[in-house]
CSV table of C-alpha atoms in Angstrom, one decimal:
chain,number,residue,atom,x,y,z
A,1,UNK,CA,-78.6,-9.1,75.1
A,2,UNK,CA,-77.1,-5.1,75.1
A,3,UNK,CA,-78.9,-3.0,74.9
A,4,UNK,CA,-78.9,-0.1,72.4
A,5,UNK,CA,-77.0,3.3,73.3
A,6,UNK,CA,-78.7,6.5,74.3
A,7,UNK,CA,-77.4,10.0,72.9
A,8,UNK,CA,-75.3,11.4,75.6
A,9,UNK,CA,-75.8,15.1,77.4
A,10,UNK,CA,-73.8,17.4,75.7
A,11,UNK,CA,-71.9,20.2,77.1
A,12,UNK,CA,-72.8,24.2,75.5
A,13,UNK,CA,-70.5,24.6,72.9
A,14,UNK,CA,-68.1,27.4,73.7
A,15,UNK,CA,-67.7,30.7,71.8
A,16,UNK,CA,-64.1,29.9,70.3
A,17,UNK,CA,-62.9,33.0,67.1
A,18,UNK,CA,-59.9,34.7,68.1
A,19,UNK,CA,-59.2,38.0,66.3
A,20,UNK,CA,-56.9,36.8,63.3
A,21,UNK,CA,-59.8,34.2,62.3
A,22,UNK,CA,-62.2,37.8,62.0
A,23,UNK,CA,-59.3,39.4,60.1
A,24,UNK,CA,-59.5,37.2,57.5
A,25,UNK,CA,-63.3,37.4,57.2
A,26,UNK,CA,-62.8,40.8,56.8
A,27,UNK,CA,-60.1,40.5,54.1
A,28,UNK,CA,-61.8,37.2,52.0
A,29,UNK,CA,-63.8,39.4,49.8
A,30,UNK,CA,-60.7,41.5,48.6
A,31,UNK,CA,-58.9,38.4,48.9
A,32,UNK,CA,-61.1,36.4,46.3
A,33,UNK,CA,-60.6,39.2,44.2
A,34,UNK,CA,-57.3,38.1,42.5
A,35,UNK,CA,-59.0,34.6,43.4
A,36,UNK,CA,-59.7,32.3,40.6
A,37,UNK,CA,-60.1,29.2,42.0
A,38,UNK,CA,-61.2,28.6,45.6
A,39,UNK,CA,-60.5,25.5,47.3
A,40,UNK,CA,-62.3,24.3,50.0
A,41,UNK,CA,-61.3,21.9,52.9
A,42,UNK,CA,-63.5,20.2,55.2
A,43,UNK,CA,-63.1,16.9,57.2
A,44,UNK,CA,-64.7,13.4,55.4
A,45,UNK,CA,-65.6,12.5,59.1
A,46,UNK,CA,-67.3,15.8,58.7
A,47,UNK,CA,-68.1,16.4,55.3
A,48,UNK,CA,-71.7,19.0,56.6
A,49,UNK,CA,-70.2,20.0,59.9
A,50,UNK,CA,-67.3,21.1,58.2
A,51,UNK,CA,-68.8,23.6,56.4
A,52,UNK,CA,-68.5,27.2,57.4
A,53,UNK,CA,-71.5,28.9,56.5
A,54,UNK,CA,-70.4,32.7,57.0
A,55,UNK,CA,-67.9,32.3,54.7
A,56,UNK,CA,-70.7,31.2,52.2
A,57,UNK,CA,-71.6,35.2,51.9
A,58,UNK,CA,-68.3,36.1,50.4
A,59,UNK,CA,-68.2,33.2,48.4
A,60,UNK,CA,-71.2,33.3,46.4
A,61,UNK,CA,-70.9,37.2,45.7
A,62,UNK,CA,-67.8,36.3,44.1
A,63,UNK,CA,-69.3,33.9,41.7
A,64,UNK,CA,-72.0,35.6,41.1
A,65,UNK,CA,-69.6,38.5,40.3
A,66,UNK,CA,-67.3,36.5,38.1
A,67,UNK,CA,-70.5,34.6,36.1
A,68,UNK,CA,-69.6,31.3,37.3
A,69,UNK,CA,-71.3,29.3,34.7
A,70,UNK,CA,-67.9,30.6,32.9
A,71,UNK,CA,-65.1,27.5,32.6
A,72,UNK,CA,-62.7,28.6,29.6
A,73,UNK,CA,-61.2,31.8,31.6
A,74,UNK,CA,-58.6,33.5,32.4
A,75,UNK,CA,-57.0,33.8,36.3
A,76,UNK,CA,-56.3,37.1,37.6
A,77,UNK,CA,-53.0,38.6,39.0
A,78,UNK,CA,-52.4,40.1,42.9
A,79,UNK,CA,-49.5,42.3,40.9
A,80,UNK,CA,-52.4,43.6,37.8
A,81,UNK,CA,-55.9,45.2,38.0
A,82,UNK,CA,-59.0,42.9,37.8
A,83,UNK,CA,-60.1,44.1,34.0
A,84,UNK,CA,-57.0,44.0,33.3
A,85,UNK,CA,-56.4,40.2,33.6
A,86,UNK,CA,-60.2,39.1,32.2
A,87,UNK,CA,-58.9,37.7,29.0
A,88,UNK,CA,-61.4,36.5,26.0
A,89,UNK,CA,-63.0,33.9,27.9
A,90,UNK,CA,-64.0,36.1,31.3
A,91,UNK,CA,-63.0,35.6,34.8
A,92,UNK,CA,-62.2,31.8,36.1
A,93,UNK,CA,-64.3,31.5,38.3
A,94,UNK,CA,-64.4,27.5,40.0
A,95,UNK,CA,-65.2,26.1,43.4
A,96,UNK,CA,-63.5,22.8,44.4
A,97,UNK,CA,-64.5,21.0,47.7
A,98,UNK,CA,-62.0,18.7,48.6
A,99,UNK,CA,-62.9,15.9,51.4
A,100,UNK,CA,-59.3,15.2,53.5
A,101,UNK,CA,-58.7,12.8,55.5
A,102,UNK,CA,-60.8,10.0,53.4
A,103,UNK,CA,-59.4,6.5,54.8
A,104,UNK,CA,-61.0,8.3,57.9
A,105,UNK,CA,-64.5,7.0,56.3
A,106,UNK,CA,-65.8,3.7,54.7
A,107,UNK,CA,-64.9,3.3,51.0
A,108,UNK,CA,-68.3,2.2,50.4
A,109,UNK,CA,-70.3,5.3,50.9
A,110,UNK,CA,-68.2,7.8,49.0
A,111,UNK,CA,-69.6,7.4,46.0
A,112,UNK,CA,-72.9,7.6,46.5
A,113,UNK,CA,-72.0,10.5,49.1
A,114,UNK,CA,-70.4,12.3,46.0
A,115,UNK,CA,-73.3,11.9,43.8
A,116,UNK,CA,-75.4,13.2,46.5
A,117,UNK,CA,-73.7,16.4,46.3
A,118,UNK,CA,-73.9,16.5,42.7
A,119,UNK,CA,-77.9,16.1,43.3
A,120,UNK,CA,-78.3,18.7,45.7
A,121,UNK,CA,-75.4,21.2,44.8
A,122,UNK,CA,-74.4,20.7,40.9
A,123,UNK,CA,-72.1,23.9,40.6
A,124,UNK,CA,-69.5,21.9,42.9
A,125,UNK,CA,-67.1,19.9,42.4
A,126,UNK,CA,-66.3,17.3,45.1
A,127,UNK,CA,-62.8,15.7,45.7
A,128,UNK,CA,-62.1,13.2,48.2
A,129,UNK,CA,-58.3,13.0,49.4
A,130,UNK,CA,-55.9,11.7,51.7
A,131,UNK,CA,-52.7,13.7,52.3
A,132,UNK,CA,-51.1,10.4,52.4
A,133,UNK,CA,-51.6,9.0,49.0
A,134,UNK,CA,-49.8,10.2,46.6
A,135,UNK,CA,-52.9,8.9,44.2
A,136,UNK,CA,-55.5,11.7,45.7
A,137,UNK,CA,-52.4,14.5,45.2
A,138,UNK,CA,-52.0,14.0,41.9
A,139,UNK,CA,-55.7,13.7,41.1
A,140,UNK,CA,-56.0,17.3,42.5
A,141,UNK,CA,-53.0,18.6,41.4
A,142,UNK,CA,-54.1,17.2,37.6
A,143,UNK,CA,-57.3,18.9,38.6
A,144,UNK,CA,-55.8,22.2,38.9
A,145,UNK,CA,-53.7,22.2,36.6
A,146,UNK,CA,-56.4,21.4,33.5
A,147,UNK,CA,-57.6,24.5,35.0
A,148,UNK,CA,-55.3,26.5,33.8
A,149,UNK,CA,-54.8,24.6,30.7
A,150,UNK,CA,-58.5,25.1,29.6
A,151,UNK,CA,-56.7,29.4,29.4
A,152,UNK,CA,-53.6,29.4,27.3
A,153,UNK,CA,-54.1,32.7,26.5
A,154,UNK,CA,-53.8,33.2,30.6
A,155,UNK,CA,-50.2,33.8,32.1
A,156,UNK,CA,-51.0,31.9,36.1
A,157,UNK,CA,-53.6,31.1,37.8
A,158,UNK,CA,-54.3,31.7,41.5
A,159,UNK,CA,-55.6,29.1,44.4
A,160,UNK,CA,-57.5,30.4,47.8
A,161,UNK,CA,-57.3,27.4,49.9
A,162,UNK,CA,-59.9,28.0,53.0
A,163,UNK,CA,-61.7,25.4,55.6
A,164,UNK,CA,-62.4,25.2,59.3
A,165,UNK,CA,-59.2,25.3,61.5
A,166,UNK,CA,-57.5,21.3,61.7
A,167,UNK,CA,-58.4,20.6,58.3
A,168,UNK,CA,-55.5,19.8,56.9
A,169,UNK,CA,-55.0,22.8,54.8
A,170,UNK,CA,-51.3,23.4,55.2
A,171,UNK,CA,-50.5,19.9,54.7
A,172,UNK,CA,-52.6,19.7,51.6
A,173,UNK,CA,-50.7,22.5,49.8
A,174,UNK,CA,-47.2,21.0,51.0
A,175,UNK,CA,-48.2,17.6,49.0
A,176,UNK,CA,-49.1,19.6,46.1
A,177,UNK,CA,-46.4,21.8,45.9
A,178,UNK,CA,-44.6,18.6,46.6
A,179,UNK,CA,-46.7,16.8,43.5
A,180,UNK,CA,-46.4,19.3,41.0
A,181,UNK,CA,-42.6,20.5,41.4
A,182,UNK,CA,-39.8,18.6,39.7
A,183,UNK,CA,-36.9,17.5,42.0
A,184,UNK,CA,-37.0,18.2,45.8
A,185,UNK,CA,-38.9,20.5,47.4
A,186,UNK,CA,-38.8,21.8,50.8
A,187,UNK,CA,-41.4,22.2,53.5
A,188,UNK,CA,-42.7,25.4,52.6
A,189,UNK,CA,-45.9,25.8,55.4
A,190,UNK,CA,-45.4,24.6,59.1
A,191,UNK,CA,-48.0,22.6,60.3
A,192,UNK,CA,-49.4,21.6,62.9
A,193,UNK,CA,-52.1,19.0,64.8
A,194,UNK,CA,-53.4,21.5,67.5
A,195,UNK,CA,-55.9,24.2,65.6
A,196,UNK,CA,-55.3,28.3,65.3
A,197,UNK,CA,-51.5,27.3,63.6
A,198,UNK,CA,-51.2,29.3,60.7
A,199,UNK,CA,-52.7,33.1,61.5
A,200,UNK,CA,-52.3,34.6,58.2
A,201,UNK,CA,-52.7,34.5,54.8
A,202,UNK,CA,-49.0,33.2,53.6
A,203,UNK,CA,-46.9,34.4,50.4
A,204,UNK,CA,-47.7,32.7,47.4
A,205,UNK,CA,-47.0,29.3,47.0
A,206,UNK,CA,-46.1,27.6,44.0
A,207,UNK,CA,-47.8,24.6,42.3
A,208,UNK,CA,-47.0,24.0,39.2
A,209,UNK,CA,-43.9,25.7,36.9
A,210,UNK,CA,-46.2,24.9,33.5
A,211,UNK,CA,-48.3,26.2,34.0
A,212,UNK,CA,-48.3,28.4,36.0
A,213,UNK,CA,-50.3,27.9,39.5
A,214,UNK,CA,-50.1,29.3,42.9
A,215,UNK,CA,-51.8,29.1,45.7
A,216,UNK,CA,-52.6,31.1,49.5
A,217,UNK,CA,-52.8,29.3,52.5
A,218,UNK,CA,-55.1,30.8,55.0
A,219,UNK,CA,-55.8,30.5,58.4
A,220,UNK,CA,-58.7,28.2,59.5
A,221,UNK,CA,-61.3,30.4,60.7
A,222,UNK,CA,-64.3,29.1,62.9
A,223,UNK,CA,-67.9,29.8,63.5
A,224,UNK,CA,-68.2,32.8,65.6
A,225,UNK,CA,-70.8,31.3,67.5
A,226,UNK,CA,-71.8,27.4,66.5
A,227,UNK,CA,-75.9,27.8,68.0
A,228,UNK,CA,-77.9,27.6,70.6
A,229,UNK,CA,-79.9,24.3,72.2
A,230,UNK,CA,-78.5,20.5,71.1
A,231,UNK,CA,-78.2,20.8,67.6
A,232,UNK,CA,-74.7,23.7,68.5
A,233,UNK,CA,-73.9,21.5,71.6
A,234,UNK,CA,-73.3,18.6,69.0
A,235,UNK,CA,-71.8,21.0,66.1
A,236,UNK,CA,-68.9,21.7,69.1
A,237,UNK,CA,-68.8,18.1,70.1
A,238,UNK,CA,-67.9,17.3,66.5
A,239,UNK,CA,-65.5,19.8,65.7
A,240,UNK,CA,-64.1,19.1,69.2
A,241,UNK,CA,-63.2,15.7,68.1
A,242,UNK,CA,-61.6,16.2,65.2
A,243,UNK,CA,-59.3,19.3,66.8
A,244,UNK,CA,-61.0,21.7,65.2
A,245,UNK,CA,-61.8,23.3,68.5
A,246,UNK,CA,-58.7,23.6,71.0
A,247,UNK,CA,-59.8,20.5,73.7
A,248,UNK,CA,-59.6,22.5,76.9
A,249,UNK,CA,-63.0,24.2,76.2
A,250,UNK,CA,-64.1,20.1,76.3
A,251,UNK,CA,-64.4,17.9,79.4
A,252,UNK,CA,-62.6,15.3,78.0
A,253,UNK,CA,-65.7,12.7,79.1
A,254,UNK,CA,-67.5,13.8,77.2
A,255,UNK,CA,-66.1,13.9,74.1
A,256,UNK,CA,-65.9,10.6,75.1
A,257,UNK,CA,-69.0,9.5,75.7
A,258,UNK,CA,-70.1,11.1,71.9
A,259,UNK,CA,-67.4,9.3,70.6
A,260,UNK,CA,-68.6,5.9,71.7
A,261,UNK,CA,-72.0,6.6,70.9
A,262,UNK,CA,-70.6,7.4,67.4
A,263,UNK,CA,-68.6,4.1,66.9
A,264,UNK,CA,-71.9,2.5,68.0
A,265,UNK,CA,-73.7,3.5,65.3
A,266,UNK,CA,-71.1,3.7,62.8
A,267,UNK,CA,-70.6,-0.8,63.5
A,268,UNK,CA,-73.2,-1.9,66.1
A,269,UNK,CA,-72.0,-5.4,65.7
A,270,UNK,CA,-68.3,-4.5,66.3
A,271,UNK,CA,-67.1,-1.0,67.5
A,272,UNK,CA,-63.5,-0.5,66.5
A,273,UNK,CA,-62.8,0.1,70.4
A,274,UNK,CA,-63.4,-3.4,71.1
A,275,UNK,CA,-59.8,-4.0,69.3
A,276,UNK,CA,-58.5,-2.4,72.2
A,277,UNK,CA,-59.9,-4.5,74.8
A,278,UNK,CA,-59.7,-8.1,75.6
A,279,UNK,CA,-61.5,-10.7,72.9
A,280,UNK,CA,-64.9,-11.8,73.7
A,281,UNK,CA,-65.8,-7.3,74.7
A,282,UNK,CA,-68.9,-6.7,74.0
A,283,UNK,CA,-70.6,-3.0,72.9
A,284,UNK,CA,-70.5,-0.7,75.5
A,285,UNK,CA,-73.6,1.5,76.5
A,286,UNK,CA,-71.9,3.4,79.9
A,287,UNK,CA,-69.0,5.9,79.2
A,288,UNK,CA,-67.8,5.5,82.9
A,289,UNK,CA,-67.5,1.7,82.1
A,290,UNK,CA,-65.8,1.9,79.2
A,291,UNK,CA,-63.5,3.8,80.2
A,292,UNK,CA,-62.4,1.7,83.2
A,293,UNK,CA,-62.3,-1.2,81.5
A,294,UNK,CA,-59.7,1.0,79.4
A,295,UNK,CA,-58.2,2.4,82.1
A,296,UNK,CA,-57.6,-1.0,83.4
A,297,UNK,CA,-56.4,-2.5,79.6
A,298,UNK,CA,-54.1,0.2,79.4
A,299,UNK,CA,-52.9,0.3,83.5
A,300,UNK,CA,-53.5,3.3,84.2
A,301,UNK,CA,-53.3,3.7,87.5
A,302,UNK,CA,-53.8,6.1,90.2
A,303,UNK,CA,-51.5,6.1,93.8
A,304,UNK,CA,-53.8,3.0,95.5
A,305,UNK,CA,-54.5,1.0,92.5
A,306,UNK,CA,-57.4,3.4,91.3
A,307,UNK,CA,-58.3,3.3,87.6
A,308,UNK,CA,-57.0,6.5,86.1
A,309,UNK,CA,-60.5,7.4,83.5
A,310,UNK,CA,-59.1,11.3,83.1
A,311,UNK,CA,-55.5,10.1,81.6
A,312,UNK,CA,-57.6,7.2,79.3
A,313,UNK,CA,-60.1,9.3,78.1
A,314,UNK,CA,-57.4,11.4,76.9
A,315,UNK,CA,-55.4,8.6,75.1
A,316,UNK,CA,-59.3,7.1,73.4
A,317,UNK,CA,-59.7,10.4,71.7
A,318,UNK,CA,-55.9,10.7,70.2
A,319,UNK,CA,-56.0,7.0,69.6
A,320,UNK,CA,-59.3,7.5,67.5
A,321,UNK,CA,-58.0,10.4,65.7
A,322,UNK,CA,-55.0,8.5,64.2
A,323,UNK,CA,-54.8,4.1,63.9
A,324,UNK,CA,-58.6,4.5,65.3
A,325,UNK,CA,-59.8,6.1,62.8
A,326,UNK,CA,-58.6,3.9,60.4
A,327,UNK,CA,-60.4,1.2,62.6
A,328,UNK,CA,-63.3,2.3,62.5
A,329,UNK,CA,-63.5,3.0,58.6
A,330,UNK,CA,-63.2,-0.7,57.8
A,331,UNK,CA,-66.3,-1.5,59.0
A,332,UNK,CA,-67.7,-3.6,56.0
A,333,UNK,CA,-71.1,-1.7,53.5
A,334,UNK,CA,-73.1,-5.3,54.7
A,335,UNK,CA,-73.9,-6.3,58.5
A,336,UNK,CA,-76.9,-8.3,59.7
A,337,UNK,CA,-79.8,-7.0,61.1
A,338,UNK,CA,-81.2,-9.6,63.3
A,339,UNK,CA,-80.6,-10.0,66.8
A,340,UNK,CA,-78.0,-13.6,68.2
A,341,UNK,CA,-78.7,-13.2,71.3
A,342,UNK,CA,-75.6,-11.0,72.4
A,343,UNK,CA,-76.3,-8.2,70.3
A,344,UNK,CA,-79.5,-5.7,70.1
A,345,UNK,CA,-81.2,-5.6,66.0
A,346,UNK,CA,-79.3,-2.9,63.7
A,347,UNK,CA,-81.6,-0.1,64.0
A,348,UNK,CA,-79.5,2.5,63.0
A,349,UNK,CA,-76.5,3.3,60.5
A,350,UNK,CA,-73.7,5.8,59.5
A,351,UNK,CA,-70.9,6.9,57.5
A,352,UNK,CA,-68.4,9.3,59.5
A,353,UNK,CA,-70.0,11.6,62.3
A,354,UNK,CA,-72.7,13.9,59.9
A,355,UNK,CA,-74.6,10.9,58.1
A,356,UNK,CA,-76.9,8.3,60.2
A,357,UNK,CA,-80.6,6.8,59.1
A,358,UNK,CA,-82.6,4.4,60.0
A,359,UNK,CA,-82.0,0.5,58.7
A,360,UNK,CA,-84.7,-0.5,56.5
A,361,UNK,CA,-84.9,-3.9,54.5
A,362,UNK,CA,-83.7,-2.1,51.8
A,363,UNK,CA,-80.8,-0.5,53.1
A,364,UNK,CA,-78.7,-3.9,53.8
A,365,UNK,CA,-80.2,-6.3,51.5
A,366,UNK,CA,-78.1,-8.2,49.2
A,367,UNK,CA,-80.2,-8.1,46.2
A,368,UNK,CA,-80.9,-4.8,46.3
A,369,UNK,CA,-78.7,-1.2,44.9
A,370,UNK,CA,-76.4,-0.4,47.8
A,371,UNK,CA,-75.3,2.9,47.0
A,372,UNK,CA,-78.4,4.0,45.7
A,373,UNK,CA,-80.0,3.4,48.5
A,374,UNK,CA,-77.3,4.3,50.5
A,375,UNK,CA,-76.9,7.6,48.4
A,376,UNK,CA,-81.4,8.5,49.7
A,377,UNK,CA,-80.6,8.1,52.7
A,378,UNK,CA,-77.3,10.9,52.5
A,379,UNK,CA,-79.7,13.0,50.4
A,380,UNK,CA,-82.3,13.0,53.2
A,381,UNK,CA,-79.8,13.8,56.0
A,382,UNK,CA,-78.4,17.3,53.5
A,383,UNK,CA,-81.7,18.3,53.3
A,384,UNK,CA,-82.2,18.3,57.1
A,385,UNK,CA,-78.2,20.2,57.3
A,386,UNK,CA,-79.7,22.5,54.9
A,387,UNK,CA,-83.0,23.0,56.2
A,388,UNK,CA,-81.6,23.4,59.5
A,389,UNK,CA,-78.7,26.1,58.3
A,390,UNK,CA,-81.7,27.6,57.5
A,391,UNK,CA,-83.3,28.4,59.9
A,392,UNK,CA,-79.9,28.6,62.4
A,393,UNK,CA,-79.4,31.8,60.3
A,394,UNK,CA,-82.2,33.3,60.9
A,395,UNK,CA,-82.2,32.3,64.5
A,396,UNK,CA,-79.0,34.4,64.3
A,397,UNK,CA,-76.3,31.7,64.9
A,398,UNK,CA,-73.1,32.7,64.2
A,399,UNK,CA,-73.6,35.4,66.3
A,400,UNK,CA,-73.2,35.2,70.6
A,401,UNK,CA,-75.4,36.4,73.0
A,402,UNK,CA,-72.5,38.9,73.8
A,403,UNK,CA,-72.1,39.6,69.7
A,404,UNK,CA,-75.8,40.4,69.9
A,405,UNK,CA,-75.6,42.6,72.8
A,406,UNK,CA,-72.1,44.6,70.9
A,407,UNK,CA,-73.6,44.9,68.2
A,408,UNK,CA,-77.1,46.3,69.5
A,409,UNK,CA,-74.9,49.0,72.0
A,410,UNK,CA,-73.1,49.7,67.9
A,411,UNK,CA,-76.9,50.3,66.8
A,412,UNK,CA,-77.8,52.3,69.4
A,413,UNK,CA,-74.7,54.6,69.5
A,414,UNK,CA,-75.6,55.1,65.6
A,415,UNK,CA,-78.3,56.0,65.9
A,416,UNK,CA,-77.9,58.6,69.4
A,417,UNK,CA,-75.2,60.1,66.7
A,418,UNK,CA,-77.5,60.3,63.4
A,419,UNK,CA,-80.2,62.4,66.2
A,420,UNK,CA,-77.4,64.7,67.5
A,421,UNK,CA,-76.0,65.3,64.2
A,422,UNK,CA,-79.9,66.0,63.2
A,423,UNK,CA,-80.8,68.3,65.8
A,424,UNK,CA,-77.0,70.1,65.1
A,425,UNK,CA,-77.9,70.9,61.7
A,426,UNK,CA,-82.0,72.6,62.9
A,427,UNK,CA,-80.4,74.3,65.5
A,428,UNK,CA,-77.8,75.8,62.8
A,429,UNK,CA,-80.7,76.6,60.2
A,430,UNK,CA,-82.7,78.7,62.5
């Protein structure tokens, strides 16, 4: 009988925070002052990890200033002052969380996740989308247009799109523009599979002509520091797997070890990677053994017949980011829980890479309410994520050791300057 794969050892997270990300973070409050709707993109595979808590402060302040309980509101034009465009209903203030790449997560978890998020964050609208599915884009386009139509006295509505690197912001905006503007529309924004391609705020992009809806694309912003310990290490590996962090900052085989673990959790009976191997292959618990088998299967060999496991590892990660993600999303909601002599008993299940829970009788029973049970498990995971985020904030996650030293040095310099100024004033008074 196969054993259960243990959680792999993970490398410490790198710090990747180029200057354009820092500039955008500083510009955000001013940008929000002329924004009516914040469209925040996250990756469906990492719906909690792809939240950038460093942007939350500016967004929460914007909502508090605008009075986020009002929905019948008028937009603010970037060419007019804030007070001149409030309209009779007050300023508009909407935040929509878009979980992109929905086809990479099992459909059975979408509705339980929406309900779990509504329970924990009742003031956030959650929308799942895939840019290659016109139905999803049409639904999101109609959502934006309906917000604008609720404010007929307004001349236009402005949407700011934010999110971590490589979650699909530019691609989504191109799709929304193509859906909302009649006739052929050329691709307005360049896209790339590599993180950090968009480095500045875009010019205004028209998404609808009647009513007028405009949008701004923005650079993907990473956390300046991903955290210490196991939590920070796992956060970094997850983001590297979705190409949210430069892959060159990580050892590719470490990414494979974690990916193998996650695919085993998603479907312990028949993990997605088994489709790459000969029929009858069993789930792997060792990344090195798996890569040797994969290299042999793909005929990736070095001189002398040695298996090229590094090349196989790169291929495997890229496979998962594309068709492999679709395969892993096809896992059924019900899996057998007992051992059949070949597979270990089903002990853990997951949805995406951010949700994992212990299997009990209710989660897999045919008679119980499966969706309600999954929602409950997801709420527990969200509670743990909120608790961890609060703990990280208290311990200074988002600020690296180097940044802490720099801030401490700046504070000391300011104190010295203040003391010198006070001494000078005292001598002058004498």
